[in-house]
PDB file of C-alpha atoms in Angstrom:
ATOM      1  CA  UNK C   8      13.069  19.337  -4.386  1.00 74.00           C
ATOM      2  CA  UNK C   9      12.086  15.986  -5.920  1.00 81.00           C
ATOM      3  CA  UNK C  10      12.158  12.715  -4.060  1.00 88.00           C
ATOM      4  CA  UNK C  11      11.144  10.221  -6.716  1.00 86.00           C
ATOM      5  CA  UNK C  12       7.808  11.489  -8.002  1.00 86.00           C
ATOM      6  CA  UNK C  13       7.109  13.498  -4.879  1.00 89.00           C
ATOM      7  CA  UNK C  14       7.768  17.241  -4.763  1.00 88.00           C
ATOM      8  CA  UNK C  15       8.261  19.152  -1.481  1.00 88.00           C
ATOM      9  CA  UNK C  16      10.743  21.324   0.372  1.00 90.00           C
ATOM     10  CA  UNK C  17       8.958  21.724   3.717  1.00 91.00           C
ATOM     11  CA  UNK C  18      10.651  20.495   6.850  1.00 92.00           C
ATOM     12  CA  UNK C  19       7.750  18.038   7.531  1.00 91.00           C
ATOM     13  CA  UNK C  20       8.280  16.470   4.075  1.00 93.00           C
ATOM     14  CA  UNK C  21      12.044  16.239   4.577  1.00 93.00           C
ATOM     15  CA  UNK C  22      11.395  14.321   7.798  1.00 94.00           C
ATOM     16  CA  UNK C  23       9.192  11.876   5.665  1.00 95.00           C
ATOM     17  CA  UNK C  24      11.796  11.527   2.965  1.00 95.00           C
ATOM     18  CA  UNK C  25      14.520  10.658   5.550  1.00 96.00           C
ATOM     19  CA  UNK C  26      12.296   8.153   7.158  1.00 97.00           C
ATOM     20  CA  UNK C  27      11.546   6.511   3.826  1.00 97.00           C
ATOM     21  CA  UNK C  28      15.319   6.345   3.000  1.00 97.00           C
ATOM     22  CA  UNK C  29      15.925   4.517   6.275  1.00 97.00           C
ATOM     23  CA  UNK C  30      13.122   1.921   6.055  1.00 97.00           C
ATOM     24  CA  UNK C  31      13.285   1.255   2.337  1.00 97.00           C
ATOM     25  CA  UNK C  32      16.402  -0.812   2.531  1.00 97.00           C
ATOM     26  CA  UNK C  33      14.745  -3.057   5.201  1.00 96.00           C
ATOM     27  CA  UNK C  34      11.933  -5.586   4.632  1.00 95.00           C
ATOM     28  CA  UNK C  35       9.654  -4.532   7.368  1.00 96.00           C
ATOM     29  CA  UNK C  36       5.916  -3.814   6.934  1.00 97.00           C
ATOM     30  CA  UNK C  37       5.015  -0.078   6.551  1.00 98.00           C
ATOM     31  CA  UNK C  38       1.614   1.546   7.176  1.00 98.00           C
ATOM     32  CA  UNK C  39       1.237   4.949   5.427  1.00 98.00           C
ATOM     33  CA  UNK C  40      -1.394   7.176   6.924  1.00 98.00           C
ATOM     34  CA  UNK C  41      -2.810  10.414   5.804  1.00 96.00           C
ATOM     35  CA  UNK C  42      -5.833  12.166   4.090  1.00 95.00           C
ATOM     36  CA  UNK C  43      -7.070  11.301   0.722  1.00 93.00           C
ATOM     37  CA  UNK C  44      -4.716  12.930  -1.944  1.00 89.00           C
ATOM     38  CA  UNK C  45      -1.626  13.289   0.212  1.00 92.00           C
ATOM     39  CA  UNK C  46       0.408  10.980  -2.055  1.00 92.00           C
ATOM     40  CA  UNK C  47       0.382   7.626  -0.052  1.00 96.00           C
ATOM     41  CA  UNK C  48       0.813   5.502  -3.183  1.00 96.00           C
ATOM     42  CA  UNK C  49       3.754   7.717  -4.327  1.00 95.00           C
ATOM     43  CA  UNK C  50       5.402   7.063  -0.997  1.00 97.00           C
ATOM     44  CA  UNK C  51       4.692   3.357  -1.193  1.00 98.00           C
ATOM     45  CA  UNK C  52       6.205   3.140  -4.686  1.00 97.00           C
ATOM     46  CA  UNK C  53       9.348   5.089  -3.543  1.00 97.00           C
ATOM     47  CA  UNK C  54       9.745   2.597  -0.648  1.00 98.00           C
ATOM     48  CA  UNK C  55       9.760  -0.153  -3.193  1.00 98.00           C
ATOM     49  CA  UNK C  56      11.967   1.545  -5.737  1.00 97.00           C
ATOM     50  CA  UNK C  57      14.681   2.248  -3.087  1.00 97.00           C
ATOM     51  CA  UNK C  58      14.531  -1.299  -1.684  1.00 97.00           C
ATOM     52  CA  UNK C  59      16.488  -4.377  -2.670  1.00 97.00           C
ATOM     53  CA  UNK C  60      13.165  -5.486  -4.239  1.00 97.00           C
ATOM     54  CA  UNK C  61      13.151  -2.496  -6.557  1.00 96.00           C
ATOM     55  CA  UNK C  62      13.583  -4.406  -9.778  1.00 97.00           C
ATOM     56  CA  UNK C  63      10.817  -6.931  -8.836  1.00 97.00           C
ATOM     57  CA  UNK C  64       7.008  -6.268  -9.236  1.00 98.00           C
ATOM     58  CA  UNK C  65       5.270  -3.458  -7.441  1.00 98.00           C
ATOM     59  CA  UNK C  66       1.612  -4.641  -7.216  1.00 98.00           C
ATOM     60  CA  UNK C  67      -1.217  -2.391  -5.957  1.00 97.00           C
ATOM     61  CA  UNK C  68      -4.767  -3.182  -4.933  1.00 97.00           C
ATOM     62  CA  UNK C  69      -7.379  -0.765  -3.657  1.00 96.00           C
ATOM     63  CA  UNK C  70      -9.288  -2.669  -0.956  1.00 95.00           C
ATOM     64  CA  UNK C  71     -12.125  -0.168  -0.965  1.00 92.00           C
ATOM     65  CA  UNK C  72     -12.776  -0.205  -4.720  1.00 93.00           C
ATOM     66  CA  UNK C  73     -13.424  -4.051  -5.168  1.00 93.00           C
ATOM     67  CA  UNK C  74     -16.645  -5.560  -4.036  1.00 89.00           C
ATOM     68  CA  UNK C  75     -16.350  -7.781  -0.923  1.00 85.00           C
ATOM     69  CA  UNK C  76     -17.241 -11.040  -2.725  1.00 82.00           C
ATOM     70  CA  UNK C  77     -14.443 -10.493  -5.252  1.00 89.00           C
ATOM     71  CA  UNK C  78     -11.675  -9.095  -2.964  1.00 93.00           C
ATOM     72  CA  UNK C  79     -10.496 -12.540  -1.740  1.00 92.00           C
ATOM     73  CA  UNK C  80     -10.058 -13.745  -5.295  1.00 91.00           C
ATOM     74  CA  UNK C  81      -8.295 -10.621  -6.345  1.00 93.00           C
ATOM     75  CA  UNK C  82      -5.897 -11.020  -3.462  1.00 95.00           C
ATOM     76  CA  UNK C  83      -5.279 -14.767  -3.428  1.00 94.00           C
ATOM     77  CA  UNK C  84      -6.456 -15.897  -6.807  1.00 91.00           C
ATOM     78  CA  UNK C  85      -8.934 -18.709  -7.530  1.00 89.00           C
ATOM     79  CA  UNK C  86      -9.041 -22.056  -9.343  1.00 87.00           C
ATOM     80  CA  UNK C  87     -11.338 -22.803 -12.190  1.00 87.00           C
ATOM     81  CA  UNK C  88     -14.885 -23.566 -11.135  1.00 80.00           C
ATOM     82  CA  UNK C  89     -14.311 -22.100  -7.621  1.00 74.00           C
ATOM     83  CA  UNK C  90     -17.534 -19.937  -8.115  1.00 81.00           C
ATOM     84  CA  UNK C  91     -19.919 -18.911 -10.910  1.00 76.00           C
ATOM     85  CA  UNK C  92     -17.852 -17.130 -13.449  1.00 78.00           C
ATOM     86  CA  UNK C  93     -14.495 -18.662 -12.648  1.00 76.00           C
ATOM     87  CA  UNK C  94     -13.921 -20.069 -16.037  1.00 78.00           C
ATOM     88  CA  UNK C  95     -10.119 -20.177 -15.725  1.00 87.00           C
ATOM     89  CA  UNK C  96      -7.574 -20.419 -12.886  1.00 87.00           C
ATOM     90  CA  UNK C  97      -6.411 -16.934 -11.910  1.00 89.00           C
ATOM     91  CA  UNK C  98      -3.260 -15.700 -10.148  1.00 90.00           C
ATOM     92  CA  UNK C  99      -3.992 -13.315  -7.319  1.00 93.00           C
ATOM     93  CA  UNK C 100      -2.141 -10.163  -6.362  1.00 96.00           C
ATOM     94  CA  UNK C 101       0.006 -11.990  -3.712  1.00 96.00           C
ATOM     95  CA  UNK C 102       1.320 -14.323  -6.308  1.00 96.00           C
ATOM     96  CA  UNK C 103       1.893 -11.506  -8.851  1.00 97.00           C
ATOM     97  CA  UNK C 104       3.949  -9.550  -6.323  1.00 97.00           C
ATOM     98  CA  UNK C 105       6.177 -12.601  -5.468  1.00 96.00           C
ATOM     99  CA  UNK C 106       9.712 -11.342  -4.941  1.00 97.00           C
ATOM    100  CA  UNK C 107       8.583  -7.651  -4.839  1.00 98.00           C
ATOM    101  CA  UNK C 108       6.169  -5.447  -2.921  1.00 98.00           C
ATOM    102  CA  UNK C 109       2.385  -5.675  -2.501  1.00 98.00           C
ATOM    103  CA  UNK C 110       0.692  -2.243  -1.733  1.00 98.00           C
ATOM    104  CA  UNK C 111      -2.769  -2.608  -0.036  1.00 98.00           C
ATOM    105  CA  UNK C 112      -4.543   0.765  -0.477  1.00 97.00           C
ATOM    106  CA  UNK C 113      -7.384   1.694   1.737  1.00 97.00           C
ATOM    107  CA  UNK C 114      -6.660  -1.277   4.099  1.00 97.00           C
ATOM    108  CA  UNK C 115      -9.223   0.114   6.595  1.00 96.00           C
ATOM    109  CA  UNK C 116     -11.954  -0.812   4.137  1.00 95.00           C
ATOM    110  CA  UNK C 117     -11.136  -4.613   4.214  1.00 96.00           C
ATOM    111  CA  UNK C 118     -13.966  -6.722   5.649  1.00 94.00           C
ATOM    112  CA  UNK C 119     -13.218  -8.443   9.008  1.00 95.00           C
ATOM    113  CA  UNK C 120     -13.549 -11.930   7.597  1.00 92.00           C
ATOM    114  CA  UNK C 121     -10.899 -11.203   4.942  1.00 95.00           C
ATOM    115  CA  UNK C 122      -8.628  -9.523   7.566  1.00 97.00           C
ATOM    116  CA  UNK C 123      -8.350 -12.970   9.309  1.00 95.00           C
ATOM    117  CA  UNK C 124      -7.172 -14.511   5.970  1.00 94.00           C
ATOM    118  CA  UNK C 125      -4.722 -11.752   5.359  1.00 96.00           C
ATOM    119  CA  UNK C 126      -3.190 -12.102   8.817  1.00 96.00           C
ATOM    120  CA  UNK C 127      -2.771 -15.806   8.271  1.00 94.00           C
ATOM    121  CA  UNK C 128      -1.073 -15.237   4.830  1.00 94.00           C
ATOM    122  CA  UNK C 129       1.291 -12.773   6.423  1.00 95.00           C
ATOM    123  CA  UNK C 130       2.132 -14.998   9.400  1.00 95.00           C
ATOM    124  CA  UNK C 131       2.595 -18.202   7.325  1.00 94.00           C
ATOM    125  CA  UNK C 132       3.955 -16.494   4.107  1.00 94.00           C
ATOM    126  CA  UNK C 133       1.533 -18.675   2.146  1.00 95.00           C
ATOM    127  CA  UNK C 134      -1.734 -18.193   0.289  1.00 94.00           C
ATOM    128  CA  UNK C 135      -4.512 -20.543  -0.689  1.00 90.00           C
ATOM    129  CA  UNK C 136      -6.557 -19.739  -3.829  1.00 91.00           C
ATOM    130  CA  UNK C 137     -10.345 -19.654  -3.580  1.00 89.00           C
ATOM    131  CA  UNK C 138     -11.539 -23.088  -4.280  1.00 88.00           C
ATOM    132  CA  UNK C 139      -8.133 -24.696  -3.710  1.00 88.00           C
ATOM    133  CA  UNK C 140      -6.618 -26.608  -0.764  1.00 86.00           C
ATOM    134  CA  UNK C 141      -2.991 -26.282  -1.658  1.00 90.00           C
ATOM    135  CA  UNK C 142      -0.963 -23.519  -0.021  1.00 93.00           C
ATOM    136  CA  UNK C 143       1.502 -21.527  -2.133  1.00 94.00           C
ATOM    137  CA  UNK C 144       4.629 -19.866  -0.774  1.00 95.00           C
ATOM    138  CA  UNK C 145       5.073 -16.094  -1.323  1.00 95.00           C
ATOM    139  CA  UNK C 146       7.927 -13.827  -0.747  1.00 96.00           C
ATOM    140  CA  UNK C 147       6.657 -10.337  -0.644  1.00 96.00           C
ATOM    141  CA  UNK C 148       7.021  -7.056   1.375  1.00 97.00           C
ATOM    142  CA  UNK C 149       3.594  -5.532   2.477  1.00 97.00           C
ATOM    143  CA  UNK C 150       3.075  -1.745   2.451  1.00 98.00           C
ATOM    144  CA  UNK C 151      -0.435  -0.616   3.358  1.00 98.00           C
ATOM    145  CA  UNK C 152      -2.205   2.781   3.394  1.00 98.00           C
ATOM    146  CA  UNK C 153      -5.334   4.259   4.930  1.00 98.00           C
ATOM    147  CA  UNK C 154      -7.116   7.529   5.496  1.00 96.00           C
ATOM    148  CA  UNK C 155      -8.907   6.126   8.461  1.00 96.00           C
ATOM    149  CA  UNK C 156      -7.847   6.140  12.104  1.00 96.00           C
ATOM    150  CA  UNK C 157      -7.332   2.421  12.514  1.00 97.00           C
ATOM    151  CA  UNK C 158      -7.095   2.645  16.335  1.00 96.00           C
ATOM    152  CA  UNK C 159     -10.714   4.044  16.332  1.00 97.00           C
ATOM    153  CA  UNK C 160     -11.650   1.290  13.928  1.00 97.00           C
ATOM    154  CA  UNK C 161     -10.214  -1.387  16.372  1.00 97.00           C
ATOM    155  CA  UNK C 162     -12.120   0.288  19.205  1.00 97.00           C
ATOM    156  CA  UNK C 163     -15.269   0.068  17.127  1.00 97.00           C
ATOM    157  CA  UNK C 164     -14.672  -3.602  16.355  1.00 96.00           C
ATOM    158  CA  UNK C 165     -14.164  -2.971  12.688  1.00 96.00           C
ATOM    159  CA  UNK C 166     -10.461  -3.734  12.447  1.00 98.00           C
ATOM    160  CA  UNK C 167      -8.377  -6.532  14.075  1.00 97.00           C
ATOM    161  CA  UNK C 168      -5.862  -5.369  16.508  1.00 97.00           C
ATOM    162  CA  UNK C 169      -3.399  -8.244  15.794  1.00 97.00           C
ATOM    163  CA  UNK C 170      -3.483  -7.244  12.058  1.00 97.00           C
ATOM    164  CA  UNK C 171      -2.921  -3.733  12.853  1.00 98.00           C
ATOM    165  CA  UNK C 172       0.257  -4.454  14.782  1.00 97.00           C
ATOM    166  CA  UNK C 173       1.463  -6.820  12.062  1.00 97.00           C
ATOM    167  CA  UNK C 174       1.025  -3.987   9.352  1.00 98.00           C
ATOM    168  CA  UNK C 175       2.073  -1.123  11.544  1.00 97.00           C
ATOM    169  CA  UNK C 176       5.753  -2.010  12.200  1.00 97.00           C
ATOM    170  CA  UNK C 177       6.684   1.415  10.940  1.00 97.00           C
ATOM    171  CA  UNK C 178       4.247   4.329  10.410  1.00 98.00           C
ATOM    172  CA  UNK C 179       4.748   6.997   7.777  1.00 98.00           C
ATOM    173  CA  UNK C 180       2.294   9.861   8.294  1.00 97.00           C
ATOM    174  CA  UNK C 181       1.776  12.265   5.303  1.00 95.00           C
ATOM    175  CA  UNK C 182       0.536  15.716   6.260  1.00 94.00           C
ATOM    176  CA  UNK C 183      -2.078  17.417   4.068  1.00 92.00           C
ATOM    177  CA  UNK C 184      -0.907  20.192   1.734  1.00 87.00           C
ATOM    178  CA  UNK C 185      -2.396  22.867   4.093  1.00 89.00           C
ATOM    179  CA  UNK C 186       0.239  21.962   6.740  1.00 89.00           C
ATOM    180  CA  UNK C 187       3.192  21.971   4.230  1.00 88.00           C
ATOM    181  CA  UNK C 188       3.871  25.706   4.094  1.00 84.00           C
ATOM    182  CA  UNK C 189       5.325  26.881   0.721  1.00 86.00           C
ATOM    183  CA  UNK C 190       5.100  23.448  -0.831  1.00 86.00           C
ATOM    184  CA  UNK C 191       1.819  24.640  -2.405  1.00 84.00           C
ATOM    185  CA  UNK C 192       3.858  27.144  -4.469  1.00 86.00           C
ATOM    186  CA  UNK C 193       6.647  24.581  -5.167  1.00 85.00           C
ATOM    187  CA  UNK C 194       4.167  22.061  -6.456  1.00 83.00           C
ATOM    188  CA  UNK C 195       2.279  24.656  -8.517  1.00 85.00           C
ATOM    189  CA  UNK C 196       5.520  25.776 -10.216  1.00 85.00           C
ATOM    190  CA  UNK C 197       6.661  22.232 -10.826  1.00 82.00           C
ATOM    191  CA  UNK C 198       3.218  21.376 -12.410  1.00 81.00           C
ATOM    192  CA  UNK C 199       3.155  24.540 -14.512  1.00 85.00           C
ATOM    193  CA  UNK C 200       6.592  23.929 -15.933  1.00 83.00           C
ATOM    194  CA  UNK C 201       5.923  20.261 -16.537  1.00 78.00           C
ATOM    195  CA  UNK C 202       2.652  20.864 -18.370  1.00 79.00           C
ATOM    196  CA  UNK C 203       3.998  23.957 -20.220  1.00 83.00           C
ATOM    197  CA  UNK C 204       6.752  21.720 -21.786  1.00 78.00           C
ATOM    198  CA  UNK C 205       4.200  18.935 -22.511  1.00 75.00           C
ATOM    199  CA  UNK C 206       1.727  21.131 -24.223  1.00 78.00           C
ATOM    200  CA  UNK C 207       4.092  23.644 -25.839  1.00 66.00           C
TER     201      UNK C 207
END
């Protein structure tokens, strides 16, 4: 059984698919949790594709893969001369996703200082480029994902509780493959047939 680019027949995955169908048509923020490799980005993309924003941009950023000093510029953009190396004005991922969906992967890796700025951007629906003072309006839906236990991160002072509740309006938890019964065989058959056609 295919649900977009996700393959699965187990009852637990059917529950996930039904939940995605229900929330896709809304504009609420979604937090996708699960271990690395469970398909969090595929689910985020499916939420976008099935939403009224489906024909608009789906923009992704991995918060754990970009150095802390560059992440703010990647998210919000910067103006020329804002810092060494900023030779042109640059659009951030927020502006690039305008009208569509912004997927923030590994949100648990985001530094605390930037979490404050993210919360403000979500509350005010505006962003300010690095080195600028002018706020820009943005119309986006936020979908986030993490493999961390954010409630433990909050208890440890590494994640803001107010941001957590802003992002976790609806939670979609993806189980690891070891908890999905015969889905292992279903996925293996699907991949085998797909690549057999591709390399025939």
